[in-house]
Each structure stands twice: as structure tokens, then as C-alpha cells.
Tab-separated table of C-alpha atoms in Angstrom:
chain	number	residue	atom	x	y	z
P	1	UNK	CA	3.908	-9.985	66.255
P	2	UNK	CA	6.724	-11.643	65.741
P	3	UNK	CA	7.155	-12.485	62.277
P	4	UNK	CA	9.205	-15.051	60.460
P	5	UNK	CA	8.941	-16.039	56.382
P	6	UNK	CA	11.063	-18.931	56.458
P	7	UNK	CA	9.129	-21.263	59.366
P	8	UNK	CA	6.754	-21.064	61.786
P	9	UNK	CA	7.945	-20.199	65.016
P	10	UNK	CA	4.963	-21.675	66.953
P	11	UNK	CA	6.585	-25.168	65.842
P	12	UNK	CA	10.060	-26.966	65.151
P	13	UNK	CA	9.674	-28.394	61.838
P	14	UNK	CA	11.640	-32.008	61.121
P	15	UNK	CA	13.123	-31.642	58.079
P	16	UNK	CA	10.950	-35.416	57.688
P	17	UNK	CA	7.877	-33.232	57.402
P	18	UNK	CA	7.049	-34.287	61.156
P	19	UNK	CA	6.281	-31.581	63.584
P	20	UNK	CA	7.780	-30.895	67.122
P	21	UNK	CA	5.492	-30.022	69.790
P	22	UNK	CA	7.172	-26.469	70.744
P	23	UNK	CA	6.600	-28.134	74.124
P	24	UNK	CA	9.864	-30.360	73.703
P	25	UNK	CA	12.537	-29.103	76.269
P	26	UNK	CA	16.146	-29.490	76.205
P	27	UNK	CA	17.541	-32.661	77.122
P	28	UNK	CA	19.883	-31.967	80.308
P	29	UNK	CA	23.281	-33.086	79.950
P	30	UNK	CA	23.690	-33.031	83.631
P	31	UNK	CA	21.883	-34.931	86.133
P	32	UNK	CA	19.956	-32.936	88.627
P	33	UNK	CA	21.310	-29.461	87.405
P	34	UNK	CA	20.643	-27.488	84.136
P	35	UNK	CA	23.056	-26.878	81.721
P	36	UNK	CA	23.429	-23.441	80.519
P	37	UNK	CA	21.436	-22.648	77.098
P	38	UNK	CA	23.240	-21.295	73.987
P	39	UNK	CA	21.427	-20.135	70.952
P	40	UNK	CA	24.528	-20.450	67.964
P	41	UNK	CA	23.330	-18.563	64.873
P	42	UNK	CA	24.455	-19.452	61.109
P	43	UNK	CA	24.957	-22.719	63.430
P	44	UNK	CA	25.031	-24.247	59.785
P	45	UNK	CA	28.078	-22.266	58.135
P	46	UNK	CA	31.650	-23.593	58.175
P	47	UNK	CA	32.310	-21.528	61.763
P	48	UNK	CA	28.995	-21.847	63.185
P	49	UNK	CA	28.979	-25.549	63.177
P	50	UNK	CA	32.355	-26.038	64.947
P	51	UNK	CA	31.000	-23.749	67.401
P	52	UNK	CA	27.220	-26.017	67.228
P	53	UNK	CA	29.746	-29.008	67.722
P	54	UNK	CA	31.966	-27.735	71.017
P	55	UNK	CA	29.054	-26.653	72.732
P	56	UNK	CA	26.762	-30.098	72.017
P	57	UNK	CA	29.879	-31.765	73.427
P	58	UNK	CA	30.209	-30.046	76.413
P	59	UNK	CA	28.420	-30.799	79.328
P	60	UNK	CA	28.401	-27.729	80.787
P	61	UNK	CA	26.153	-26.724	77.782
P	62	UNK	CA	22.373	-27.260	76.043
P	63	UNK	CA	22.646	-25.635	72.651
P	64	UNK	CA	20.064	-24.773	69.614
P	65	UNK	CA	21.261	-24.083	66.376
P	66	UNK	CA	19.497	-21.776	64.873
P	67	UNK	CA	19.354	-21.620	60.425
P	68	UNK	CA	18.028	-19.580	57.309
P	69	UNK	CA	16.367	-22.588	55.601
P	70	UNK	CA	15.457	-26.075	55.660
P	71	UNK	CA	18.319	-27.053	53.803
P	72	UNK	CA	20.673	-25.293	56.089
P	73	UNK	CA	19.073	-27.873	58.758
P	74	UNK	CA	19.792	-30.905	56.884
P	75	UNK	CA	23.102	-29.678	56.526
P	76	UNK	CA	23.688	-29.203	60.305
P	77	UNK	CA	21.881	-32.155	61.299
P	78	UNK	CA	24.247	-34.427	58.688
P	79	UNK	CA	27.446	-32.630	60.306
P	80	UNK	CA	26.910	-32.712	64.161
P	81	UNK	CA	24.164	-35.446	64.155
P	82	UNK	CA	22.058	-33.499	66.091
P	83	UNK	CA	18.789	-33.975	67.257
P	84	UNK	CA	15.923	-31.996	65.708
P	85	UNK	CA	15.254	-30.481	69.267
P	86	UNK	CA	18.437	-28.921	68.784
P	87	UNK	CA	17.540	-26.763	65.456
P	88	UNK	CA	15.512	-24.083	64.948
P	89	UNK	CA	14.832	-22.552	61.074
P	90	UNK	CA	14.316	-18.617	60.758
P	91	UNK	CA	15.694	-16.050	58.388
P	92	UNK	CA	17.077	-13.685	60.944
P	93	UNK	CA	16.798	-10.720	58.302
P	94	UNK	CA	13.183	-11.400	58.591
P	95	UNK	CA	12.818	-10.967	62.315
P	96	UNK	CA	10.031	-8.562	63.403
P	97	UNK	CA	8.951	-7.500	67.482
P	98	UNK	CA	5.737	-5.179	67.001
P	99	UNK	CA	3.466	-5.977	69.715
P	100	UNK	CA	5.494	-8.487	71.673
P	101	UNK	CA	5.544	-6.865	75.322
P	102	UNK	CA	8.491	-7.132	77.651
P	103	UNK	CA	5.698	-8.900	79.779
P	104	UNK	CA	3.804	-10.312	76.823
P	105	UNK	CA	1.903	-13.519	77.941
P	106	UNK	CA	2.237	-14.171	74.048
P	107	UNK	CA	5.003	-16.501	72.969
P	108	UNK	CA	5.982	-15.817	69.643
P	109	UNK	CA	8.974	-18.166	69.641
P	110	UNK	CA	9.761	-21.795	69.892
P	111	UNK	CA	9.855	-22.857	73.728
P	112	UNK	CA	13.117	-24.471	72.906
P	113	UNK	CA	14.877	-20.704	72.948
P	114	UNK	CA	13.086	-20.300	76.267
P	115	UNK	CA	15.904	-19.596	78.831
P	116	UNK	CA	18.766	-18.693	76.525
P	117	UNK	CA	21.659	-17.628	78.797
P	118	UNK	CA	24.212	-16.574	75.832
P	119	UNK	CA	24.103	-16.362	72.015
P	120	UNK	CA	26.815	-16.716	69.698
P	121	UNK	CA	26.194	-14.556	66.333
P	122	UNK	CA	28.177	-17.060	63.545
P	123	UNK	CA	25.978	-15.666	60.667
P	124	UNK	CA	27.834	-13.463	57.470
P	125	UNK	CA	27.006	-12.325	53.773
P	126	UNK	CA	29.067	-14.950	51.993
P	127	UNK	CA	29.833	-14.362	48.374
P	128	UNK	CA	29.507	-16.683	45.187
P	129	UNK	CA	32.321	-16.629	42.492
P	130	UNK	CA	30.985	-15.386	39.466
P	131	UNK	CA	31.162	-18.340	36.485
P	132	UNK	CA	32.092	-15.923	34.149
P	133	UNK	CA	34.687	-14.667	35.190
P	134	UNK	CA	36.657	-17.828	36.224
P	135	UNK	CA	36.180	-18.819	32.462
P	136	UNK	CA	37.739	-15.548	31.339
P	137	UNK	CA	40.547	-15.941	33.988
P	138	UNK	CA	41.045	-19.452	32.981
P	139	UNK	CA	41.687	-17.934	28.921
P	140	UNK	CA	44.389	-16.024	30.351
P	141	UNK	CA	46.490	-18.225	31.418
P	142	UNK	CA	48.569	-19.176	28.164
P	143	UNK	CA	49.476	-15.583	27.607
P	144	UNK	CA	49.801	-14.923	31.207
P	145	UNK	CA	52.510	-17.723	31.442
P	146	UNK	CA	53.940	-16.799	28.178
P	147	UNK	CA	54.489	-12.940	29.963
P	148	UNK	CA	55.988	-14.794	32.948
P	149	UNK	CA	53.481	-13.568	35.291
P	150	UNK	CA	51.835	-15.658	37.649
P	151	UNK	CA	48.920	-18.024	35.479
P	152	UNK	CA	45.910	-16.872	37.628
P	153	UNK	CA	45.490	-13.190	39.071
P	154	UNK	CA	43.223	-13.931	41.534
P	155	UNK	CA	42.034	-10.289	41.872
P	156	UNK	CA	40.540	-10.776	38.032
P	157	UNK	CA	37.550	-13.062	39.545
P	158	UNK	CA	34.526	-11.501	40.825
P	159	UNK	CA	32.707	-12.342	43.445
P	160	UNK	CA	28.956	-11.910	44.315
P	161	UNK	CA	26.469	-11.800	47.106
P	162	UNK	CA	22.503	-13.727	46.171
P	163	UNK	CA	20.387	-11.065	46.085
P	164	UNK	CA	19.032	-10.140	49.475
P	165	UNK	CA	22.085	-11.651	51.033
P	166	UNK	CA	23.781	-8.866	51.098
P	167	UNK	CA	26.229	-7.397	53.804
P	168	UNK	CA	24.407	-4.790	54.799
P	169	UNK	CA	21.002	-7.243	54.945
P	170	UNK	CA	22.995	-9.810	56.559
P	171	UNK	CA	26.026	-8.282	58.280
P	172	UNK	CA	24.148	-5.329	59.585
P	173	UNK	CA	20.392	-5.571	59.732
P	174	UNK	CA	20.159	-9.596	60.534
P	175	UNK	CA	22.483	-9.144	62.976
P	176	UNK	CA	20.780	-5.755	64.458
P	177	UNK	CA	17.654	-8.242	64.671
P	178	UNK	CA	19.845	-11.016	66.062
P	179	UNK	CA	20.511	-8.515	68.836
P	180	UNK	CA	17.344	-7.236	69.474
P	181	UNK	CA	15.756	-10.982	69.733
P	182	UNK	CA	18.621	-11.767	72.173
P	183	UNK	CA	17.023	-8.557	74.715
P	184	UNK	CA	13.396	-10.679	74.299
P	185	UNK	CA	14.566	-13.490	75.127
P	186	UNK	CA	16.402	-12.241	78.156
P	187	UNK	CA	20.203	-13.451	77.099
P	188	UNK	CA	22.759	-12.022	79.082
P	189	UNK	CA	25.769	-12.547	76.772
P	190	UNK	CA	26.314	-12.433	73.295
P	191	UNK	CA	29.311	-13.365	71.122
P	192	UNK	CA	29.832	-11.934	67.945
P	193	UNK	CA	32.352	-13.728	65.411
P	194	UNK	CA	33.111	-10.390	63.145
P	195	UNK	CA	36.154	-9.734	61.201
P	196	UNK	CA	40.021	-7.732	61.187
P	197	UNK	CA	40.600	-5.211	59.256
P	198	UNK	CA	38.411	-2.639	59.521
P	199	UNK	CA	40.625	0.200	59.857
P	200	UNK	CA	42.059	-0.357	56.334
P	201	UNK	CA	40.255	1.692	54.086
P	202	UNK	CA	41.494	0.039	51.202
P	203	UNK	CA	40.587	-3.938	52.519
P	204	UNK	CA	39.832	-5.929	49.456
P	205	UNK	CA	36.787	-7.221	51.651
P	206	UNK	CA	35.190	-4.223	50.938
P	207	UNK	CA	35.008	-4.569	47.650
P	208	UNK	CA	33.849	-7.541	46.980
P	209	UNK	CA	29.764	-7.338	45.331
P	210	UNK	CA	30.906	-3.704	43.625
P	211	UNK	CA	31.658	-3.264	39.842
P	212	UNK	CA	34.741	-1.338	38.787
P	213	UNK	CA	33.320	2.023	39.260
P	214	UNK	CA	32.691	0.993	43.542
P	215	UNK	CA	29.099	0.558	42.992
P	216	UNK	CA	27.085	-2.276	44.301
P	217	UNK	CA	26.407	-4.205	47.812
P	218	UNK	CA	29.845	-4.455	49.222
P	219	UNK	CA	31.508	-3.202	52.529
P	220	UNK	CA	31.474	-5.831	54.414
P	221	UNK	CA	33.561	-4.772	56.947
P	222	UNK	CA	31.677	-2.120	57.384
P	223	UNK	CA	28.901	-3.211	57.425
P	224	UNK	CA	30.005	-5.351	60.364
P	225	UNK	CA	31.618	-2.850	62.062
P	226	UNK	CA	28.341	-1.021	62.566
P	227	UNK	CA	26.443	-3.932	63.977
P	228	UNK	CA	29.385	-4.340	66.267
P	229	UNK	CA	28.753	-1.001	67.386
P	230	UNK	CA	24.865	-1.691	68.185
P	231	UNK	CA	25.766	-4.739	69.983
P	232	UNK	CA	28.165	-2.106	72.283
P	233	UNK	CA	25.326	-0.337	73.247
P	234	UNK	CA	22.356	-2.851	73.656
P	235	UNK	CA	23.225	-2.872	77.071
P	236	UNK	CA	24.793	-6.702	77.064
P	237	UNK	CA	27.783	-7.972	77.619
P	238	UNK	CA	29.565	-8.781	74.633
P	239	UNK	CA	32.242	-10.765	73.253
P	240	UNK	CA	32.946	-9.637	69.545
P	241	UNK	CA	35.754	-11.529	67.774
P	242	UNK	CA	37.517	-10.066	64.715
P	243	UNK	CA	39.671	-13.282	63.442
P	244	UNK	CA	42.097	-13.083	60.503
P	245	UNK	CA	42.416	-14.893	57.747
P	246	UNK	CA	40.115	-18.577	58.536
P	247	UNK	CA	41.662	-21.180	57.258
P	248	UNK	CA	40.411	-24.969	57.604
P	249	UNK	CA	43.009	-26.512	59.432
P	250	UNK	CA	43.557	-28.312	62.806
P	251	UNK	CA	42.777	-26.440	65.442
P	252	UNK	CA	45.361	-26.082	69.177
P	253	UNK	CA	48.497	-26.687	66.693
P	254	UNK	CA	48.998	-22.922	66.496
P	255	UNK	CA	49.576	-20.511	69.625
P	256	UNK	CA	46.621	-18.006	69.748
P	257	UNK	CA	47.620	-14.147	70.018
P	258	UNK	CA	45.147	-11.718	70.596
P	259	UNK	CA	45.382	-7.719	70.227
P	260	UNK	CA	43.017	-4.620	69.246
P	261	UNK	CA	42.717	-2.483	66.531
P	262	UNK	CA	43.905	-3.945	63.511
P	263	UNK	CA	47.617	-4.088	65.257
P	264	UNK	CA	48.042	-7.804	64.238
P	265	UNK	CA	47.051	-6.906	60.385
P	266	UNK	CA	51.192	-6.141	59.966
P	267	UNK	CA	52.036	-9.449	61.060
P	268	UNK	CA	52.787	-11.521	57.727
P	269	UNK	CA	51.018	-14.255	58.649
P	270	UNK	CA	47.981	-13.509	59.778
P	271	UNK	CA	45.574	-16.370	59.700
P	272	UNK	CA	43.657	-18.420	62.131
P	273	UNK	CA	41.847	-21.867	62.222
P	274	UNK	CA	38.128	-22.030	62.054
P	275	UNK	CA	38.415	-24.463	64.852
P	276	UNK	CA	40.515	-22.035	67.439
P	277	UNK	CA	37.831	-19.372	66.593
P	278	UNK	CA	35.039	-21.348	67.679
P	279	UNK	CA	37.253	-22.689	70.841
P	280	UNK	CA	37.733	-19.004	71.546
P	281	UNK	CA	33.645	-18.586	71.455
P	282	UNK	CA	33.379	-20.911	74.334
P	283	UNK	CA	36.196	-20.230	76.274
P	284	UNK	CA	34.179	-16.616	76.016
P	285	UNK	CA	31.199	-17.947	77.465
P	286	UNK	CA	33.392	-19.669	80.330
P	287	UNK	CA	35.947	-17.316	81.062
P	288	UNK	CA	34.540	-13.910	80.466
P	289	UNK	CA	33.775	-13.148	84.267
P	290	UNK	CA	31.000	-10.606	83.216
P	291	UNK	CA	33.359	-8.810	81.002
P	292	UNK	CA	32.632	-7.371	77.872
P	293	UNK	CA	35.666	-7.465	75.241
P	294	UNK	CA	36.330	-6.417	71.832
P	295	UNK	CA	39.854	-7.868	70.289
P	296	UNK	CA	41.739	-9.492	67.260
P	297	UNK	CA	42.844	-12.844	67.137
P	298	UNK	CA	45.544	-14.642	65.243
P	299	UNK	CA	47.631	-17.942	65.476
P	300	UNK	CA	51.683	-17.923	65.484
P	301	UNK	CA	53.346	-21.216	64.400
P	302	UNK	CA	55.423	-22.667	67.693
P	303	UNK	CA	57.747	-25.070	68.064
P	304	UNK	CA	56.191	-27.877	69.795
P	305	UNK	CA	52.395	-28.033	68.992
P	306	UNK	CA	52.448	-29.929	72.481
P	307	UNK	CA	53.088	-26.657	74.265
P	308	UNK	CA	50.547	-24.577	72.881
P	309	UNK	CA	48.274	-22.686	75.140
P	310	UNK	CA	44.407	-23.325	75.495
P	311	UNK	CA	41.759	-20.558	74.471
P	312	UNK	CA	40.478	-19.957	78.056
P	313	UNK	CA	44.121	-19.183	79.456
P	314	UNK	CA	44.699	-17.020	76.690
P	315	UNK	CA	41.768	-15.088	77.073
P	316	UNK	CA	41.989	-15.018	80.974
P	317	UNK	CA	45.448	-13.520	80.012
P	318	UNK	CA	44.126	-10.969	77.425
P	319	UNK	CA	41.366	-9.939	79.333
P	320	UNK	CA	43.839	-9.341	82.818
P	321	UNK	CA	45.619	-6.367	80.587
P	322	UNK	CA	42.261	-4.111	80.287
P	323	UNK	CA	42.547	-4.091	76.410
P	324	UNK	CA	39.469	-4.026	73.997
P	325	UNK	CA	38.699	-2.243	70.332
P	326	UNK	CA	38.542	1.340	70.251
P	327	UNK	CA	35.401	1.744	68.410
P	328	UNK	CA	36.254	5.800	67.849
P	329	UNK	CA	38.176	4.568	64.988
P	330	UNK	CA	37.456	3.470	61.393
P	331	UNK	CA	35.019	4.311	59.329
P	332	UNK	CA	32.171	6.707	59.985
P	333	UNK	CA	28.212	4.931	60.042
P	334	UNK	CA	26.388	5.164	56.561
């Protein structure tokens, strides 16, 4: 059956302690005509809920956010003021099909997900800064000012994933099982926000949750990478999205350029808003034409902000010159 730790998935849980019947449908935003359904996943994190946010505003658009925890909910819910219809609670990494039929009259999920057109995958280990050594850091910076070096090396702090939150658990497996519920469900398209950078073996992303010697739960990126691959061959059409740098600034002030393969990574600015990454996530879902797509994104700083070009020409443009990833390169599966 399908199995879940974190909820119960024959009921939406208010985070009140009510229940939801899982008879409650989907408001429709449109009179006389369904809106297209959205599942957004990690619809909680700092991405995820921009994304939650476009597509609640959008007409064209019924969406359910779907979260790890009941505290992820209240977050959501205190962010995009959302309706409890709108969220569902499940710790993806915890997903399990056995026994649920392609024609099973069992429904082992929420009938809020029934009808899901498109999911967007938002979810990603994210790592804690160890206490430690920000204290030890923060004792260095008298004799690191003294040596006329710069008063914080930022590669001295260490970062960690919670245990069972790693990338691999996370990146790879919750997202394997994000991909997998997307088949039952009978989604079409699926957007994955990933990451750029990949091809550099030495990416200080990867190293982040290993010790000095390299061991430990890191490789994020490739970690991702690999689920990336699985999405490529589930069969359905897929958007993946490998974003630089995120930064939380404004997004349309910056012109969007997108390319393949790690090409923007020796640009020297190389950062992108949240915001334009989750504008690109539903100018995928409107302007994808049945194409699936694999690129890089970036913004460039223009002259007049007024002038800047909108995610779904940009894309329409990208997608026009036949480019996508090359998934032959970078690093080998574990």
C-alpha cells in the first residue's frame, strides 16, 4: 500500500487539529472550465513557495502544495495564505507503491492530488551551519586581521545535513519517489528545479556534509544529477532547471540567459533570483509545447530593468534552438 510516516493520506489534516474530508475538491478559479492541477513539492522552502505563490495567483492554475511536516504547513499557509485544501503533508522519502494497481480501485492518496496535470519537484537536502565552527571562525578573526587576510574564511565553517536528510535520501531517493508517484497519479509533466555545476568535479557543493578526509553524506550535485537522469527516462516530459547561484532579490530586474552544460559556470556573475526561477517553472508549464528540456539558467544585469524580457519568451526562444543537457557527461552513477 501506499505508505506515508508523516500523515495519513486517507485525510488532509488542518494544522487546527480539524480534519478535511479527502472528499474536498479544488476550488475552480475559472467559471465553467477547470483549471489545470499542479502538485508543487518542498512547496514550503524558500523556491517552492514562490513557485506555490505564482501558480495560486494564476488563473489558469489549481495548485496543492505538498510538505515534509506539519510545521512545514504552518509555514506555507502563513506565507501564501493558503487554504488548507491547498496543502498536503507527506515525507516524500517515505513514499511506498506495493500493491497499488495501475487500475487499483484503492485510493491510497488524498482526492485533492486526483487529476494532477504537472508537478513541480522544489524539494533539496539543505544543510545546517555547524555552531562550532562559526565560534572557532569567529576566534580567528583578530589574528586573521592582524595577517591582513580577509576576517572570515568562509570555507573554515562546516556545514551539515539532519540526519536522514541527506542528499542522496532527499536529492536522489525522495525525488526517485516523487517521480514514481507522479506515473500513479497520471501527471503528464514534471519540472524539476536541480542545480549548475555538475560537470565540475571539484564544486564546493559536493563537499558540503564530508569531513576533511571526503567522508560523509555529501555530493549533492550528484546526487541530483542522478535523479535527473531517472526523471529522463520515466517516460514524461520533463522540464529540469539547473539555476546558479539563488539569491533573494527582485525578480524581472535581471535579463534571463539560458544555456546547457555548465557553459554559463565561466560567466563571473553567475547568479539568479529565486523569484525568476520559479517564473521560469511556470512559463515551463505554459510554454513547453510538449517538449521536454534540460538547460542552465542565469540573469545578466541590463540597462533598463524596463526592457527586460519575460520567462515564457525566453524559453519559447531557448527551446526554438533544439538545445538541452547532454546527460553523457559528468559524473558516472554510484
Amino acid at each position: 500500500a501506499f505508505v506515508n510516516h508523516s500523515s495519513r493520506w486517507n485525510e488532509i489534516r488542518s494544522i487546527t487539529g480539524q480534519k478535511i474530508s479527502r472528499q474536498s475538491p479544488l476550488h475552480m478559479k475559472i467559471p465553467g472550465q477547470l483549471s489545470k492541477k499542479v502538485i508543487v513539492t518542498g512547496a514550503a522552502g524558500r523556491t517552492g513557495s514562490l513557485v506555490f505563490s505564482l501558480l495560486s495567483s494564476d488563473p489558469q492554475f489549481d495548485v496543492v502544495g505538498l510538505v515534509r511536516s506539519e510545521a512545514s504547513a504552518k509555514k506555507l499557509m502563513a506565507k501564501t495564505k493558503c487554504s488548507l485544501e491547498e496543502v498536503v503533508i507527506s515525507d516524500v522519502t517515505q513514499m511506498q507503491f506495493e500493491d497499488v494497481g495501475d487500475d487499483s480501485q484503492q485510493n491510497p492518496w488524498p482526492r485533492a492530488l486526483d487529476g494532477t496535470e504537472a508537478m513541480v519537484i522544489c524539494t533539496s537536502a539543505v544543510p545546517q551551519i555547524s555552531k562550532l565552527s562559526v565560534i572557532k571562525a569567529m576566534l580567528k578573526i583578530p589574528l586573521n586581521i592582524l595577517a591582513k587576510k580577509k576576517a572570515i574564511n568562509f570555507r573554515d565553517l562546516v556545514f551539515k545535513y539532519k540526519p536522514g536528510q541527506y542528499p542522496e535520501m532527499v536529492d536522489y531517493v525522495g525525488q526517485k519517489k516523487q517521480i514514481d508517484f507522479a506515473k500513479k497519479l497520471g501527471v503528464k509533466h514534471v519540472i524539476l528545479v536541480s542545480s549548475m555545476g555538475v560537470l565540475d568535479p571539484n564544486n564546493f557543493l559536493n563537499q558540503i556534509g564530508k569531513d576533511k578526509r571526503g567522508n560523509g553524506h555529501g555530493d549533492i550535485l550528484i546526487w541530483k544529477r542522478m535523479a535527473e537522469k531517472y526523471l529522463c527516462l520515466s517516460g514524461l516530459q520533463y522540464t529540469i532547471i539547473h539555476p546558479g547561484g539563488l539569491v533573494d532579490t527582485e525578480s524581472r530586474k535581471m535579463e534571463l540567459v539560458l544555456d546547457v552544460d555548465d557553459a554559463l559556470m565561466r560567466n563571473e556573475k553567475k547568479s539568479i533570483s529565486r523569484g525568476d526561477v520559479a517564473s521560469l517553472c511556470i512559463a515551463a508549464l505554459t510554454v513547453s509545447g510538449g517538449k521536454s528540456i534540460s538547460f542552465d539558467c542565469i540573469g545578466k544585469e541590463v540597462a533598463d530593468e524596463n526592457n527586460v524580457r519575460s520567462p515564457e519568451d525566453v524559453l519559447k526562444d531557448f527551446l526554438e534552438t533544439g538545445k538541452t543537457a547532454d546527460y553523457r557527461l559528468g559524473p558516472a552513477s554510484y
